[in-house]
Short mmCIF file of C-alpha atoms and ligand atoms in Angstrom, two decimals:
data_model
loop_
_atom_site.label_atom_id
_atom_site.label_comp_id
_atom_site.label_asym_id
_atom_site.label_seq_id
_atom_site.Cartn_x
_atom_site.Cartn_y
_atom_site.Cartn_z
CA UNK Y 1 22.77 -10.03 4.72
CA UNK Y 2 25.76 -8.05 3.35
CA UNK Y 3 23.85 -5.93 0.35
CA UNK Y 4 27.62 -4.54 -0.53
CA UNK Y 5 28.33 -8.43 -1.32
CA UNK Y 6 25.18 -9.62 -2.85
CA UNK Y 7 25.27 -6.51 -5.37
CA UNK Y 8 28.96 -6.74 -6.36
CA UNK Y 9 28.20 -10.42 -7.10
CA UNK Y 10 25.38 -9.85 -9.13
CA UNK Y 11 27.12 -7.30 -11.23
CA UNK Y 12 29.99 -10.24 -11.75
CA UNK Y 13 27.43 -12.91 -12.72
CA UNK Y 14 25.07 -10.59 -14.96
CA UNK Y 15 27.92 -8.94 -17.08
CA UNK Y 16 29.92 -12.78 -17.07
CA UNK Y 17 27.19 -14.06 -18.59
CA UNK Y 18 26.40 -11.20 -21.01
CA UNK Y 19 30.12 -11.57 -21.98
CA UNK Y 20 29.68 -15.52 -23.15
CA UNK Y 21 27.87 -13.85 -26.31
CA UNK Y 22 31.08 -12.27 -27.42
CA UNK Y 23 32.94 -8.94 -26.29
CA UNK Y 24 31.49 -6.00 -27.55
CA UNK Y 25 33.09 -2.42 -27.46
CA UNK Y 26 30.91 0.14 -25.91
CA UNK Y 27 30.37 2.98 -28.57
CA UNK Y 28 32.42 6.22 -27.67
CA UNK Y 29 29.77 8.29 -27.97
CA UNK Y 30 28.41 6.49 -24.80
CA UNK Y 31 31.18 5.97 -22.65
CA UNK Y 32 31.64 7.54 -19.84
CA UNK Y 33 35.39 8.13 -17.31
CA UNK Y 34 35.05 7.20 -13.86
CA UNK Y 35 36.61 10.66 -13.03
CA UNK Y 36 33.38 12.71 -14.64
CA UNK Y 37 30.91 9.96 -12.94
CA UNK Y 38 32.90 10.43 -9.91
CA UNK Y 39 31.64 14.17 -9.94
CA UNK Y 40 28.27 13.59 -10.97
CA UNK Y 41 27.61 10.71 -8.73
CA UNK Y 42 29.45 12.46 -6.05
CA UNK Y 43 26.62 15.06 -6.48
CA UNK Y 44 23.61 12.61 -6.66
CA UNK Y 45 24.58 11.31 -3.43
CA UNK Y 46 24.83 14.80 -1.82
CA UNK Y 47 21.35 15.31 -3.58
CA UNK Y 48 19.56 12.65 -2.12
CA UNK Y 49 20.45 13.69 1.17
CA UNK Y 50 17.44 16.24 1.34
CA UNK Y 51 15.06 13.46 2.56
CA UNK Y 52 13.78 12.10 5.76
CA UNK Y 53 14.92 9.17 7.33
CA UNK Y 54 12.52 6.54 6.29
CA UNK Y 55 14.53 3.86 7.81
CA UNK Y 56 14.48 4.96 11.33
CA UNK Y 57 11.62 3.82 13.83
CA UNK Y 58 11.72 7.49 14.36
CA UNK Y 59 9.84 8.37 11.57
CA UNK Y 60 6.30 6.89 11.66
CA UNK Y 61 4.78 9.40 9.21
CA UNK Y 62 3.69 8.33 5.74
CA UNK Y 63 3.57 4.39 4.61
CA UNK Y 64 7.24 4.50 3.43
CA UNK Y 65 10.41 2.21 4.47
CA UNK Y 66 13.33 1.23 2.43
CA UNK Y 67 12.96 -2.15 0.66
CA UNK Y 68 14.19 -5.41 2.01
CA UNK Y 69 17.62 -5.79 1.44
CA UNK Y 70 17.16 -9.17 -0.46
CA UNK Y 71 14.35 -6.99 -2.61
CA UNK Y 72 17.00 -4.18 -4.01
CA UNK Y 73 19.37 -7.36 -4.44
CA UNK Y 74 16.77 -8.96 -6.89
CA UNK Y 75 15.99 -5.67 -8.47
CA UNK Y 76 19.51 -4.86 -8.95
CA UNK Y 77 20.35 -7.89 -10.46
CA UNK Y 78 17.15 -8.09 -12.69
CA UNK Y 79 17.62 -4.70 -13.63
CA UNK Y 80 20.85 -5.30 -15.43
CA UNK Y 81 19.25 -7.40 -18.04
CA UNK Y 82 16.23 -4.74 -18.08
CA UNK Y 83 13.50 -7.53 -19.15
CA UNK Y 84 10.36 -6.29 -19.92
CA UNK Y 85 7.31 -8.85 -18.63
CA UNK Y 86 4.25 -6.94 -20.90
CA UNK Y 87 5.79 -10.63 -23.22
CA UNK Y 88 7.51 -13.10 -23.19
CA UNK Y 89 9.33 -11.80 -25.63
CA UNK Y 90 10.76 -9.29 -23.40
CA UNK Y 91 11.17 -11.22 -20.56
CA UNK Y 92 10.80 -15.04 -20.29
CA UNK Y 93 12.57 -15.93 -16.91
CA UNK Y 94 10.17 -12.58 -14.91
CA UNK Y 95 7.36 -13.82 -16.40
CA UNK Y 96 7.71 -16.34 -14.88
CA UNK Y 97 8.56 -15.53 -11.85
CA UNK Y 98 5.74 -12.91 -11.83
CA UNK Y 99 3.27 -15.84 -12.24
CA UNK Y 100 4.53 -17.53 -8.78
CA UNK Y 101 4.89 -14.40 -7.06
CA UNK Y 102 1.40 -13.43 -7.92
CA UNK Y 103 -0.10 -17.17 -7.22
CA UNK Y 104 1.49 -16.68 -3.51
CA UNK Y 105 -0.30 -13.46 -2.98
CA UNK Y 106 -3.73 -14.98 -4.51
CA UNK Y 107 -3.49 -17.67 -1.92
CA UNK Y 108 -2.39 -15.11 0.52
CA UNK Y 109 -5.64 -13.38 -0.11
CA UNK Y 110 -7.82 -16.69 -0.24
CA UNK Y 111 -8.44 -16.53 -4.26
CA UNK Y 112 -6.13 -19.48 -4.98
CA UNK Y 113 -7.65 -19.66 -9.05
CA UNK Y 114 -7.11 -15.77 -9.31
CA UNK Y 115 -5.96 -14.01 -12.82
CA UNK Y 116 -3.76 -11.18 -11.74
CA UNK Y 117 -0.99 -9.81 -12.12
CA UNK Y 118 1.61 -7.14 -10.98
CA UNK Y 119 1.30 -3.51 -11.97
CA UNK Y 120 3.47 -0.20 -11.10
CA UNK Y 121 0.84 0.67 -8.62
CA UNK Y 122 -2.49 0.34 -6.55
CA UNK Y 123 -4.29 3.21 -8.57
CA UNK Y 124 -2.92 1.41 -12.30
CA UNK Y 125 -4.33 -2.15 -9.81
CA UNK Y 126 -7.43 -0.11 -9.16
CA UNK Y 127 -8.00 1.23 -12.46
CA UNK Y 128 -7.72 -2.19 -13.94
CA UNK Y 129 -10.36 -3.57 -11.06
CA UNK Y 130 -12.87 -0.82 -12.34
CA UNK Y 131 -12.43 -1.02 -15.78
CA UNK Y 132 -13.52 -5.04 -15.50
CA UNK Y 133 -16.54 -3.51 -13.48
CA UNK Y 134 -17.13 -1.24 -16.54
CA UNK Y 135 -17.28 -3.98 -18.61
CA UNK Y 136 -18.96 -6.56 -16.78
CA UNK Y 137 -21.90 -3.97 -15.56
CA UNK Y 138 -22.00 -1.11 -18.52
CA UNK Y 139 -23.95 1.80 -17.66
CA UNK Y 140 -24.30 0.75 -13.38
CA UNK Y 141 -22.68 3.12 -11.28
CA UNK Y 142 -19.69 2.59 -8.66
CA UNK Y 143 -20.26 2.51 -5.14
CA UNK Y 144 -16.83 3.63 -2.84
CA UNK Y 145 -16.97 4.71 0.99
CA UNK Y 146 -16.33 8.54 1.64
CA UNK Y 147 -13.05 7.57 2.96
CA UNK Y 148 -12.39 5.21 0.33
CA UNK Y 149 -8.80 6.30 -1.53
CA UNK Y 150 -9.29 9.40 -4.14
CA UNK Y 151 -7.87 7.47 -7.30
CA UNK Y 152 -11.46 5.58 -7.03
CA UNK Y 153 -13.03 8.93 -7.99
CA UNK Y 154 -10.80 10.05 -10.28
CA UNK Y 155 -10.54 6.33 -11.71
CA UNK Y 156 -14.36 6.38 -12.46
CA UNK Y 157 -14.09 9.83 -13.74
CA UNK Y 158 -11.16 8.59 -16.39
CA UNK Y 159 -13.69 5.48 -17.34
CA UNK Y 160 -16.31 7.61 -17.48
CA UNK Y 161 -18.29 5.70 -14.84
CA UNK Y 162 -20.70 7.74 -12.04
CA UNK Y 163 -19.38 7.71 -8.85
CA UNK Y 164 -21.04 7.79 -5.48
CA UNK Y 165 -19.67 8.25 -2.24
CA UNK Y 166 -21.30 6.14 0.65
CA UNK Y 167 -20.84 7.78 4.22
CA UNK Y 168 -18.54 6.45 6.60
CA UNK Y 169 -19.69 5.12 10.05
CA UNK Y 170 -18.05 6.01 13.93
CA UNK Y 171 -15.01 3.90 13.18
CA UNK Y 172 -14.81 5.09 9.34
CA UNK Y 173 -15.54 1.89 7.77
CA UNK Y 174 -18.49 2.29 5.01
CA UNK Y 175 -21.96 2.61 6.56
CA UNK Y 176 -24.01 -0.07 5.70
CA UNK Y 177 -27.39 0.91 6.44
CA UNK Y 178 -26.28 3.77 4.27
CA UNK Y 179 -25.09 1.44 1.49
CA UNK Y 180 -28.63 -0.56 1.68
CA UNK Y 181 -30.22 3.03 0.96
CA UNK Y 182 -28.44 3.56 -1.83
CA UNK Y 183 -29.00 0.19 -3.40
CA UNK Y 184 -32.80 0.43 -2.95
CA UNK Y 185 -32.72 3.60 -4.87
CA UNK Y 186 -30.08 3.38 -7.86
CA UNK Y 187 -28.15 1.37 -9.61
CA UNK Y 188 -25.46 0.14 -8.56
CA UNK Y 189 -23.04 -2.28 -10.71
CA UNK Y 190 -20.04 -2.77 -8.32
CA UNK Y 191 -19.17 -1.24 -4.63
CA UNK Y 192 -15.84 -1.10 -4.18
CA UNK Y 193 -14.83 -1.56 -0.37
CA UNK Y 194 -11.02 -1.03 1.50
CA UNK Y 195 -9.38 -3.01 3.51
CA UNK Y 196 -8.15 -0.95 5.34
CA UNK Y 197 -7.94 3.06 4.44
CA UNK Y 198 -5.34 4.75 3.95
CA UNK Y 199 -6.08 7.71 6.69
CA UNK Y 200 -7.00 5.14 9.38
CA UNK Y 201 -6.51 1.58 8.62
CA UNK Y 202 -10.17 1.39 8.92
CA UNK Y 203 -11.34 -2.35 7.60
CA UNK Y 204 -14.66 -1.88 5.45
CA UNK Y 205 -17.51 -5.05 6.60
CA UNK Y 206 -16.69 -6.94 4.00
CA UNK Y 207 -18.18 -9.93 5.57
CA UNK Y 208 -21.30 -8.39 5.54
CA UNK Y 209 -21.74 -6.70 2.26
CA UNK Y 210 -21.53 -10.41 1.36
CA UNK Y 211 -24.87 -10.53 2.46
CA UNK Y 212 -26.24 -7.46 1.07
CA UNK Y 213 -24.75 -8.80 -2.50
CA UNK Y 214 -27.16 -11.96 -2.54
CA UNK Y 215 -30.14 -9.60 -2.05
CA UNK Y 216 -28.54 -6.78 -4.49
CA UNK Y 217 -26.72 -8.85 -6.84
CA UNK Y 218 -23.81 -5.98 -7.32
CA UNK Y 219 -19.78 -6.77 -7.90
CA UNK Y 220 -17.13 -6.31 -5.12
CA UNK Y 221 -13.79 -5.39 -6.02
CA UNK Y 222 -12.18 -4.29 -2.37
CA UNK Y 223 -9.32 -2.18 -2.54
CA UNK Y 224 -6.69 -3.67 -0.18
CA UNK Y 225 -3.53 -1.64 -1.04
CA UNK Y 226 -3.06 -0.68 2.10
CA UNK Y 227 -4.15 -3.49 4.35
CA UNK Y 228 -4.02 -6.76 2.03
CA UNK Y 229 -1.01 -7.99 3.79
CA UNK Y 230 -2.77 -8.26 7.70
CA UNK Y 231 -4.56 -11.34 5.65
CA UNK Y 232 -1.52 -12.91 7.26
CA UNK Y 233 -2.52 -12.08 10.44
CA UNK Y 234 -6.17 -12.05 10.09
CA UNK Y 235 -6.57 -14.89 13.28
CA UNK Y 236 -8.64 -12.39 16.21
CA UNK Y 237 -5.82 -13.03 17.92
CA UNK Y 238 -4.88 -10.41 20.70
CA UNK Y 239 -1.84 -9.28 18.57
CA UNK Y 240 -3.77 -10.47 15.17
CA UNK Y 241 -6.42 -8.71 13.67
CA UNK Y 242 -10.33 -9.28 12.81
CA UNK Y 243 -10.64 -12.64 10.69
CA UNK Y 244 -14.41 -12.00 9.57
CA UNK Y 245 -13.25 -9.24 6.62
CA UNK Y 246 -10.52 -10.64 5.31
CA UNK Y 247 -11.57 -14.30 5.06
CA UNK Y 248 -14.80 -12.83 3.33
CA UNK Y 249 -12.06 -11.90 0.08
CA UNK Y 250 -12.35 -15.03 -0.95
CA UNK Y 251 -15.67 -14.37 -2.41
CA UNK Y 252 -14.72 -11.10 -3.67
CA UNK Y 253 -15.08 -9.99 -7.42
CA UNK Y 254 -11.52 -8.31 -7.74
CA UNK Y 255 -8.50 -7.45 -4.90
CA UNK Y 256 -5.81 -5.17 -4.90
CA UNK Y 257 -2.98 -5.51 -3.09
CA UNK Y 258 0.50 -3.65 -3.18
CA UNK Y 259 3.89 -5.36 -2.50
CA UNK Y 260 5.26 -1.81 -2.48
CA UNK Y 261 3.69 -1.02 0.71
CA UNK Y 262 3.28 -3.80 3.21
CA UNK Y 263 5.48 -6.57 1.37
CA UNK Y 264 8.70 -5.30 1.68
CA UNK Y 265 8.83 -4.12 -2.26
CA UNK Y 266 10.27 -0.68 -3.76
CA UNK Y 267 8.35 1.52 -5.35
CA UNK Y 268 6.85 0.36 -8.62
CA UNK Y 269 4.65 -3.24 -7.14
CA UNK Y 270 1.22 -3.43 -6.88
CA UNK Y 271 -1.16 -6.08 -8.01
CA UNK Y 272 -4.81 -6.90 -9.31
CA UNK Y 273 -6.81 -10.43 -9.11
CA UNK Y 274 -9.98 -11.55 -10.29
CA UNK Y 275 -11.59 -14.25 -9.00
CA UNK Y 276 -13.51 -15.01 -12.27
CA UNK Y 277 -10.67 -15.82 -15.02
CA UNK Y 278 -12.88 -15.20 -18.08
CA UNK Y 279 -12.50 -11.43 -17.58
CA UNK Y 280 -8.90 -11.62 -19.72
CA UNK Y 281 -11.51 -11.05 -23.14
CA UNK Y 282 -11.73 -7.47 -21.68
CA UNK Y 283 -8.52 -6.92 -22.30
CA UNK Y 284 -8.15 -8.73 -25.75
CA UNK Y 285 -6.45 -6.05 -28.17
CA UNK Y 286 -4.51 -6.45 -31.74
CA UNK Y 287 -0.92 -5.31 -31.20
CA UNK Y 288 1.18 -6.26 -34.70
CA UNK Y 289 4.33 -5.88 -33.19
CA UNK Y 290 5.11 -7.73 -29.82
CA UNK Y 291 3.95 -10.96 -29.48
CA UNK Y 292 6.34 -13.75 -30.71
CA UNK Y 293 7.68 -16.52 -29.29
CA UNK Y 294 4.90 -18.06 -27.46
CA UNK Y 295 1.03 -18.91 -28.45
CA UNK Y 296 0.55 -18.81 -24.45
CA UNK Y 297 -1.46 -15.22 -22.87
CA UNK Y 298 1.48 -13.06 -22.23
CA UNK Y 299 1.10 -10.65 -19.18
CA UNK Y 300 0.68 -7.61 -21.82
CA UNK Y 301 -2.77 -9.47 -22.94
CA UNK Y 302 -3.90 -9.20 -19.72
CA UNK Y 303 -2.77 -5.74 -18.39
CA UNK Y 304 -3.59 -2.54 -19.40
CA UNK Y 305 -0.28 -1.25 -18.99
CA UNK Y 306 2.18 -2.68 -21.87
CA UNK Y 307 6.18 -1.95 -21.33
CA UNK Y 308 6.33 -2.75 -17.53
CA UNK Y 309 10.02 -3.99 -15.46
CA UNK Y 310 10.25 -7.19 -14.88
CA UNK Y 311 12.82 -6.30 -11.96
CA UNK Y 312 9.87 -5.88 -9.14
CA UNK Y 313 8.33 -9.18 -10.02
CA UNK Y 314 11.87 -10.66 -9.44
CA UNK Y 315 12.56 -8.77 -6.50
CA UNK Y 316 9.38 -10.03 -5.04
CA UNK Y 317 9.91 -13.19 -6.20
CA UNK Y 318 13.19 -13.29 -4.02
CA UNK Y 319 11.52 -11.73 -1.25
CA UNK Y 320 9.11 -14.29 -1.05
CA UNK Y 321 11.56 -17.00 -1.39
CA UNK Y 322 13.07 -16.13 1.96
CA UNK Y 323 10.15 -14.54 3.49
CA UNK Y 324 6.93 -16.57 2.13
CA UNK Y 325 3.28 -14.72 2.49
CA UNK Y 326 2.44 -16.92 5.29
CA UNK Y 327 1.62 -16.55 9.28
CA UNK Y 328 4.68 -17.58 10.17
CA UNK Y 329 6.73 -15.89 7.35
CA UNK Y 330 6.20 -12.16 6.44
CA UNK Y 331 3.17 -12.78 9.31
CA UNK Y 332 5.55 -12.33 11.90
CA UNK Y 333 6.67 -8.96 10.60
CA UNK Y 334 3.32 -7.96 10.26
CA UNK Y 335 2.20 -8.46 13.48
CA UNK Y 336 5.02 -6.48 14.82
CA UNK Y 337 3.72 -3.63 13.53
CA UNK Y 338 0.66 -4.34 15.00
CA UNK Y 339 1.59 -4.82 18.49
CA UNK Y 340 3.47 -1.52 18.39
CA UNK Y 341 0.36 0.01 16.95
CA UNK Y 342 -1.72 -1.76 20.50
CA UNK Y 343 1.27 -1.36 22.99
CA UNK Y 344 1.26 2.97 21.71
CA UNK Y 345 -2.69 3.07 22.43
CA UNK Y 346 -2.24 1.30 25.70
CA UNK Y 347 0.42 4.16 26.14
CA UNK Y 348 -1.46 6.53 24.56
CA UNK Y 349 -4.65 6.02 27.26
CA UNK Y 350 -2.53 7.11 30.25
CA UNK Y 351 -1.11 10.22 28.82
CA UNK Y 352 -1.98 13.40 29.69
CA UNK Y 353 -1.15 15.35 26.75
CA UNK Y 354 -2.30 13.34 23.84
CA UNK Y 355 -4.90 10.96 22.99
CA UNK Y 356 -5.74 8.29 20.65
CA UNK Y 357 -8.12 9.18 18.11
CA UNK Y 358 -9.20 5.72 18.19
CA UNK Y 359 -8.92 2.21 18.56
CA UNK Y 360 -6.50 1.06 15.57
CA UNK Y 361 -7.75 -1.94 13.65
CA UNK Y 362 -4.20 -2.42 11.68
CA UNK Y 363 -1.13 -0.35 12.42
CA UNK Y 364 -2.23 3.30 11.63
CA UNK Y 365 -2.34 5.10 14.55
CA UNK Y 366 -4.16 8.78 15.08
CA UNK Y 367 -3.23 10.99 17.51
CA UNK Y 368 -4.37 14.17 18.87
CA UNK Y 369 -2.56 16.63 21.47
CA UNK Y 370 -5.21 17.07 24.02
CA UNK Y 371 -6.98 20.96 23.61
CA UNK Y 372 -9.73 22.34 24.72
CA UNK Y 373 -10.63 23.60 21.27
CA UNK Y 374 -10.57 22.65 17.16
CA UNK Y 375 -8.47 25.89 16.69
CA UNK Y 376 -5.53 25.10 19.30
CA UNK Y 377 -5.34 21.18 18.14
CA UNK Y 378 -4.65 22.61 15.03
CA UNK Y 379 -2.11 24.56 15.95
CA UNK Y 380 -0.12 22.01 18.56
CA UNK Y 381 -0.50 19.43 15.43
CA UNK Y 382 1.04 21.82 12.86
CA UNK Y 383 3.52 23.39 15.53
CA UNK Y 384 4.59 19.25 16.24
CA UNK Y 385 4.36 18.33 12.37
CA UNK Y 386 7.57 20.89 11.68
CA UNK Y 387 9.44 20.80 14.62
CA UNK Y 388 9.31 16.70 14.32
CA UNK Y 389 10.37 17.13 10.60
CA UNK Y 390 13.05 19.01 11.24
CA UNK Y 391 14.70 16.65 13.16
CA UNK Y 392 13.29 17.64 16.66
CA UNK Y 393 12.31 13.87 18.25
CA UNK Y 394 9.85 11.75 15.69
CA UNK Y 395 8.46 12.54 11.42
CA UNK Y 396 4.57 12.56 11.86
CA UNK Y 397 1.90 12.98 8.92
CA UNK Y 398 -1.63 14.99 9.41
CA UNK Y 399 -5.03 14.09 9.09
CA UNK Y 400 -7.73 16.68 8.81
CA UNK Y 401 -10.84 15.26 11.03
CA UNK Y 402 -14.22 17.46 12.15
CA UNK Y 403 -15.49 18.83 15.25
CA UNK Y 404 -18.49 15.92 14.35
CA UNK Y 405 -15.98 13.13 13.70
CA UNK Y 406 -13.75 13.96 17.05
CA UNK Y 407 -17.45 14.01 19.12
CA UNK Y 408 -18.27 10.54 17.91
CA UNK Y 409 -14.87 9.36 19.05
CA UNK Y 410 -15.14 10.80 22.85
CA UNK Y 411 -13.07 13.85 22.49
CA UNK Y 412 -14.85 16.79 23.54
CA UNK Y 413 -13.23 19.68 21.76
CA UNK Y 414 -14.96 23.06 22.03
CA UNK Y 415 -15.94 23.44 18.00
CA UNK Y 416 -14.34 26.82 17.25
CA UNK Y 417 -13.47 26.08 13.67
CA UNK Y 418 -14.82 23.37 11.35
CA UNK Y 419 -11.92 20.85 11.03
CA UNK Y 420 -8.56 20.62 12.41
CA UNK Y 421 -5.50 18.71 12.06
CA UNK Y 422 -4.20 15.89 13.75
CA UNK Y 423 -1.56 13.31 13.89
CA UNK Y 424 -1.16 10.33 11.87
CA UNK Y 425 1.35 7.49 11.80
CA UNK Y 426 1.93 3.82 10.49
CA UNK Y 427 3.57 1.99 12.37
CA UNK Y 428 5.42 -0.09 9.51
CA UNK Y 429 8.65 -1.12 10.83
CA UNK Y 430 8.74 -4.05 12.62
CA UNK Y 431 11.31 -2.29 14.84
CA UNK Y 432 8.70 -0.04 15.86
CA UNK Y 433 7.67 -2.90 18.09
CA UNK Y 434 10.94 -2.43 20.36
CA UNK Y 435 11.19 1.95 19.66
CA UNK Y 436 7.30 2.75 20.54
CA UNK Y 437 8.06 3.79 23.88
CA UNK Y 438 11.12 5.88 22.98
CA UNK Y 439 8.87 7.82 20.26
CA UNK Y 440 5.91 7.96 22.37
CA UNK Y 441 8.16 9.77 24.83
CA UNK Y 442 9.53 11.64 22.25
CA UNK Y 443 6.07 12.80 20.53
CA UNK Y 444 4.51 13.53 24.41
CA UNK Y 445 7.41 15.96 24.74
CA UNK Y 446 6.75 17.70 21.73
CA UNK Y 447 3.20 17.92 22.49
CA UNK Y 448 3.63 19.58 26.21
CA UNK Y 449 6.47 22.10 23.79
CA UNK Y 450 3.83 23.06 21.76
CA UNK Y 451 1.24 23.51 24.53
CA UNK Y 452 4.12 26.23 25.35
C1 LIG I 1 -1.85 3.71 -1.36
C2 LIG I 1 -3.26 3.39 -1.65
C3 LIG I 1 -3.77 3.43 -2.97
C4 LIG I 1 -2.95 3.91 -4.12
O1 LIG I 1 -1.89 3.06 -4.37
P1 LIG I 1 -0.54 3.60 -5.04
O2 LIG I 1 0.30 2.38 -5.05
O3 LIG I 1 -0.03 4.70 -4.15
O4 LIG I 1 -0.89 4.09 -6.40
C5 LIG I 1 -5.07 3.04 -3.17
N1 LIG I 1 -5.85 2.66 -2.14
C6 LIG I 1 -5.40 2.62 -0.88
C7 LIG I 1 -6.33 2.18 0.21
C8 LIG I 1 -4.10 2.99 -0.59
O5 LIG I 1 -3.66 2.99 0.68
#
């Protein structure tokens, strides 16, 4: 699709329509020449050009792409009018459209009846998931895996909640026997598992803690920011991924999910559910001022956040319109990603100067250069980190593992310091699928340049 089109048009139909109410004369006071934003833009552009090129298969490093193109044309267009969706009031039409955006991702996740809605991001989505467990079990403590994302920490520190980290197990997933200690011995109100972490991709048991909650009697609220999206491919298929975790969400508590990661969205989109509908009291508040036109909820009565865009719930909106949160719809991109992530390990097996740090379960790959100690895979990481960054073959992210954790994986690494760095990447192009061979050539020759 021609973006250059698409935006140009949506520029004629917003300001067409906004002219039907009558020509107004910008105030002087605001108006700006094309020849001064010609400078100034002019300079924003040359600005934004000290970035990396998130775009490229090239650069597998942190979980960032550019949006869809159909995404930034819904945003654009939405963004015009500036609706705000905390009301109705501020934005009738995104309401809307947030409601049947978020009712595909419910059924996406298996929670058809769901309350949820969008937020600006997984932590606000987690925050919100916590503060329901806060509510619904005052005075229990939170349960999160070692590896679990920080915010959950920090989250229960903010609500004033104890937190306790469980340990993780050989593949980094939360360590049930572990968990079943815990439970015997404290309280514990919710446990709040990941599908998939953010380090590894690691897929917490989710299945089973099922089974540990009819004994235990605790909430789940899983934190699937990261990996929500392989629901779609969630079939054990050879280029799918394990079925057992993710078909288990449907008897989850609450689930996050973010658009802005795995669905295609800018910045700005993530997204809370809870499977039990009643929990909208929690949020009951007394605002005088915004509420208006409709004796409906608005999205602001069930939100913690209050002024929020209505532009990524249209954007998403659009995006799902053309690419629908099914198998065979954003699926298919999906599960690119994820054969790129098995064809590199297959890759990865036969080389002789880096290894897989182990078998990926979604598309987050971990690499190490092969040395014979902590120290020098360290240094061969870092030495490959900046000369990849700087434009030397392929943009890689680190990951600080142990001696312990590198053992329990196979990789017998003399233990001269305590923890060293190695590689990390997401694979979460879908081009990746067709450019994995080029960067694995690419990121094998910078390994044998930094073994000098
Ligand atoms: C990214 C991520 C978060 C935080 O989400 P933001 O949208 O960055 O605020 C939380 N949990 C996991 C597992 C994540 O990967």
């Amino acid at each position: 699709m021609d973006l250059r089109a698409w935006a140009g048009r949506a520029v004629d139909e917003i300001s067409g329509w906004q002219r039907g109410f009558g020509e107004v004369e910008p105030h002087p006071d605001a108006v700006v020449s094309d020849a001064d934003f010609a400078v100034a833009f002019e300079e924003l552009l040359g600005r934004l050009r000290d970035t990396y090129p998130f775009h490229h298969p090239r650069y597998l490093g942190q979980l960032i792409k550019p949006p869809h193109p159909a995404a930034v044309a819904g945003y654009l267009a939405t963004m015009l009018l500036n609706p705000n969706n905390h009301a109705l009031d501020g934005g009738p039409s995104t309401t809307a459209l947030e409601r049947e955006a978020v009712a595909r991702l419910a059924a996406m996740l298996g929670m058809p009846d769901a309350l949820g809605h969008l937020t600006t991001s997984g932590t606000v989505a987690n925050l919100e998931g916590l503060f329901v467990a806060r509510e619904t079990r005052p005075g229990s403590a939170i349960a999160h895996s070692a590896h679990a994302h920080y915010s959950h920490a920090r989250n229960c520190h903010l609500l004033g909640v104890r937190s306790v980290p469980v340990p993780v197990d050989r593949l980094g997933r939360m360590d049930l026997a572990e968990l079943e200690v815990l439970l015997g011995r404290e309280d514990i109100g919710t446990v709040v598992l990941t599908a998939g972490t953010t380090s590894l991709g690691a897929v917490d048991q989710i299945d089973e803690v099922l089974e540990l909650r009819r004994r235990h009697g605790f909430r789940i609220h899983v934190d699937a920011a990261c990996g929500g999206f392989f629901a779609l491919i969630a079939d054990d298929a050879p280029d799918g991924v394990a079925s057992a975790p993710f078909r288990a969400l449907a008897e989850c508590d609450s689930v996050v999910v973010d658009p802005h990661k795995h669905g295609l969205q800018p910045y700005g989109c993530g997204a809370v559910l809870f499977a039990d509908r009643s929990v909208a009291r929690f949020y009951r508040h007394d605002s005088p001022a915004t509420y208006y036109t409709s004796a409906e909820p608005h999205l602001g009565e069930i939100s913690l956040e209050c002024s929020r865009s209505g532009a990524p719930a249209a954007a998403l909106w659009l995006t799902f319109r053309l690419l629908p949160p099914t198998p065979d719809g954003l699926g298919r991109v999906l599960r690119a990603g994820r054969r790129a992530a098995l064809r590199w390990t297959e890759l990865l097996a036969e080389s002789p100067v880096l290894s897989a740090y182990q078998r990926p379960e979604l598309d987050i790959v971990a690499v190490l250069p092969e040395a014979p100690d902590m120290s020098t895979v360290d240094q061969r990481t870092t030495w490959m980190l900046h000369e990849g960054m700087r434009g030397g073959g392929a943009y890689l992210a680190a990951l600080e593992v142990s001696a312990a954790e590198l053992r329990a994986r196979g990789h017998p690494v003399r233990e001269d310091a305590p923890g060293a760095r190695i590689l990390r990447s997401v694979l979460l192009k879908p081009e990746h699928e067709h450019w994995i061979g080029r960067c694995h050539d690419e990121i094998e020759d910078l390994a044998r340049r930094a073994a000098g």
